[in-house]
Amino acid sequence: DAGVIQSPRHEVTEMGQEVTLRCKPISGHNSLFWYRQTMMRGLELLIYFNNNVPIDDSGMPEDRFSAKMPNASFSTLKIQPSEPRDSAVYFCASRTDSQEHTEAFFGQGTRLTVV
Amino acid sequence: GNSVTQMEGPVTLSEEAFLTINCTYTATGYPSLFWYVQYPGEGLQLLLKATKADDKGSNKGFEATYRKETTSFHLEKGSVQVSDSAVYFCALPGSARQLTFGSGTQLTVLP
């Protein structure tokens, strides 16, 4: 398996523009996570899906952020409108929760810069 | 809910030095515990894990023992290498099975 695939790897956009980050989880994994990493805040969980259903979105910072998982093999994180403070590395991770001790696998991340 | 408290960094060591990165947890029951590593420019990857009390996880010369008496899962390595320079995260499952991570510890190993 190719692992968790995220695109794009890098994104530079102007303030006010819409940004869409994409994630393809590992086949067979039924849990998907979106994390944001910054120097100031570290690694923050934004939203967690289980069987394509959002379970916990309490980490989504504002209404400008939205996430979808239309099927088991694809998820998007959208920011509209984007702001400079959204600049961060965004990670997608997936796991199977068939057993409690299974680990999460991370993608390479999308480095977002909003200017 | 479940949480981890991780040793503050950064940590700078000389090659072949002994490494300890402290991690303590608060949890209901005895969840699995994980150490992840993030190399520069990459995503997090699992370093090792322990699934029950007194278990020792090990990988690449790193070890951590699940100690329920002290609610700890400290990461150790007897002799670090320059290639071990990375950020290390302690983690455990949260109440909804999402992974909860510590703040991360930046390790720099000097030749």
XYZ file of C-alpha atoms in Angstrom:
226
model
C 0.000 0.000 0.000
C 1.234 3.498 -0.793
C 0.292 4.793 2.620
C -1.778 7.870 3.322
C -1.586 10.214 0.356
C -2.037 13.940 0.719
C -2.144 16.610 -1.925
C -0.847 19.107 -2.595
C 2.447 18.886 -0.673
C 2.795 22.639 -0.717
C 0.224 25.356 -1.213
C 0.776 29.087 -1.300
C -2.319 31.219 -1.566
C -3.429 34.767 -1.012
C -5.528 35.800 1.926
C -9.220 35.455 1.172
C -8.827 32.621 -1.286
C -10.382 29.201 -0.857
C -8.010 26.330 -0.130
C -8.809 22.636 -0.433
C -6.554 19.959 0.976
C -7.026 16.350 -0.055
C -6.390 13.011 1.570
C -6.568 9.396 0.497
C -6.421 7.076 3.511
C -4.984 3.596 3.528
C -7.398 1.111 2.021
C -9.372 -0.717 4.694
C -8.859 1.908 7.378
C -12.130 3.168 8.809
C -10.909 6.124 10.877
C -9.495 9.320 9.435
C -8.023 12.302 11.223
C -7.044 15.812 10.192
C -4.333 17.473 12.285
C -2.730 20.899 12.099
C 0.850 21.497 13.217
C 2.346 24.879 14.069
C 5.315 25.960 16.120
C 3.103 27.807 18.570
C 0.378 25.212 19.116
C 2.082 21.949 18.241
C -0.081 19.154 16.835
C -3.821 19.827 17.060
C -6.613 17.435 16.124
C -9.079 19.268 13.905
C -11.623 16.569 13.074
C -12.035 12.827 13.276
C -14.149 10.617 10.996
C -15.212 7.057 11.676
C -16.793 5.075 8.843
C -17.039 8.334 6.861
C -19.053 10.047 9.600
C -17.633 13.043 11.488
C -17.371 12.004 15.141
C -15.569 14.923 16.713
C -15.075 18.290 15.050
C -14.517 20.258 18.227
C -10.998 21.073 17.077
C -12.105 22.882 13.948
C -11.074 26.428 14.714
C -13.803 28.388 12.955
C -16.658 28.193 10.505
C -14.141 28.986 7.806
C -12.939 25.399 8.158
C -14.968 22.473 6.855
C -14.177 18.826 6.197
C -15.909 16.116 4.245
C -15.500 12.432 3.679
C -17.799 11.442 0.826
C -16.487 7.887 0.719
C -14.018 5.599 2.442
C -11.147 6.528 0.138
C -11.257 10.309 0.075
C -11.469 13.294 2.392
C -11.100 17.028 1.981
C -10.354 19.884 4.335
C -11.469 23.255 3.053
C -10.648 26.708 4.328
C -12.700 29.581 3.030
C -11.709 32.336 3.193
C -8.121 31.645 4.138
C -6.165 33.907 6.481
C -2.426 34.250 7.204
C -2.892 32.639 10.630
C -4.023 29.450 8.892
C -0.452 28.934 7.687
C 0.638 25.567 9.041
C 1.341 21.990 8.071
C -1.853 19.961 7.794
C -1.638 16.220 8.282
C -4.106 13.516 7.463
C -3.889 10.176 9.270
C -5.838 6.949 9.120
C -6.172 3.801 11.173
C -8.382 0.815 11.625
C -10.126 0.799 14.965
C -10.850 -2.894 14.960
C -8.534 -3.095 17.926
C -7.638 -0.414 20.420
C -3.885 -0.744 20.018
C -3.637 -0.171 16.293
C -1.565 2.841 15.387
C -2.409 5.722 13.095
C -0.523 6.203 9.836
C 0.254 9.724 8.749
C 0.577 11.303 5.344
C 3.485 13.540 4.401
C 1.452 16.645 5.116
C 0.473 19.758 3.197
C 2.438 22.872 4.003
C 0.031 25.785 3.624
C 1.244 29.359 3.392
C -1.320 32.135 3.265
C 0.139 35.496 2.291
C -10.348 12.519 29.214
C -7.104 10.784 28.404
C -4.030 12.985 28.136
C -0.235 12.891 28.017
C 2.342 15.244 29.461
C 5.634 15.217 27.688
C 9.058 16.483 28.652
C 9.711 19.967 27.368
C 12.453 20.391 24.836
C 14.556 21.021 23.004
C 17.123 18.392 23.912
C 20.654 18.572 22.543
C 23.044 15.660 22.963
C 26.374 14.550 21.626
C 26.566 11.411 19.538
C 26.642 8.207 21.632
C 25.053 9.912 24.640
C 22.189 8.344 26.579
C 18.716 9.665 25.852
C 15.636 9.862 28.053
C 12.462 11.686 27.077
C 9.844 11.639 29.797
C 6.170 10.983 29.189
C 3.431 10.599 31.775
C -0.210 9.928 31.080
C -3.651 10.294 32.595
C -6.151 7.732 31.428
C -9.191 5.694 32.219
C -8.144 2.084 32.314
C -4.981 0.926 30.617
C -4.912 2.127 27.035
C -2.169 1.381 24.552
C 0.711 3.855 24.542
C 2.708 5.038 21.549
C 5.849 6.931 20.641
C 5.910 8.609 17.248
C 8.869 10.243 15.522
C 8.820 13.075 12.994
C 11.910 13.597 10.867
C 12.399 17.005 9.224
C 9.914 17.651 6.450
C 8.021 14.425 7.014
C 4.876 13.178 8.678
C 4.752 11.341 11.968
C 5.587 7.669 11.966
C 5.215 5.085 14.669
C 8.433 4.400 16.545
C 7.186 1.894 19.097
C 4.164 0.969 21.157
C 3.077 -0.998 24.226
C -0.385 -2.454 24.523
C -0.571 -3.371 28.209
C 1.012 -2.625 31.546
C 4.641 -3.766 31.967
C 5.030 -4.229 28.221
C 8.235 -2.923 26.694
C 8.127 -1.518 23.201
C 11.345 -1.345 21.223
C 12.536 -0.326 17.784
C 15.750 1.058 16.245
C 17.502 0.892 19.611
C 14.765 2.887 21.344
C 12.827 1.409 24.251
C 9.895 2.416 26.434
C 8.227 0.493 29.248
C 4.548 0.890 30.131
C 4.574 1.531 33.875
C 1.139 1.779 35.444
C 2.513 2.444 38.955
C 4.047 5.708 37.827
C 1.721 6.237 34.820
C 4.785 6.706 32.667
C 6.102 5.651 29.281
C 9.571 7.198 29.089
C 11.545 6.852 25.861
C 15.179 5.763 26.162
C 18.110 5.006 23.904
C 21.531 3.990 25.086
C 23.579 5.617 22.342
C 22.054 8.237 20.069
C 23.179 8.969 16.539
C 23.032 12.120 14.452
C 20.332 10.431 12.393
C 18.083 10.285 15.479
C 17.648 14.048 15.342
C 13.883 14.523 15.071
C 10.787 15.460 17.053
C 9.390 12.741 19.313
C 5.746 12.526 20.376
C 4.135 10.456 23.085
C 0.512 9.476 22.373
C -2.464 7.484 23.599
C -6.046 6.933 22.425
C -8.581 9.509 23.534
C -12.125 8.908 24.680
C -13.360 8.511 21.106
C -10.334 6.470 19.999
C -8.694 9.429 18.341
C -4.980 9.657 19.157
C -4.023 12.341 21.654
C -0.437 13.578 21.312
C 1.962 15.239 23.672
C 3.569 18.545 22.785
C 6.582 16.910 21.162
C 10.259 16.996 22.103
C 12.823 18.234 19.613
C 16.022 16.167 19.773
C 19.229 17.375 18.165
C 22.253 15.083 18.170
C 25.608 16.690 17.452
C 28.498 14.800 15.879
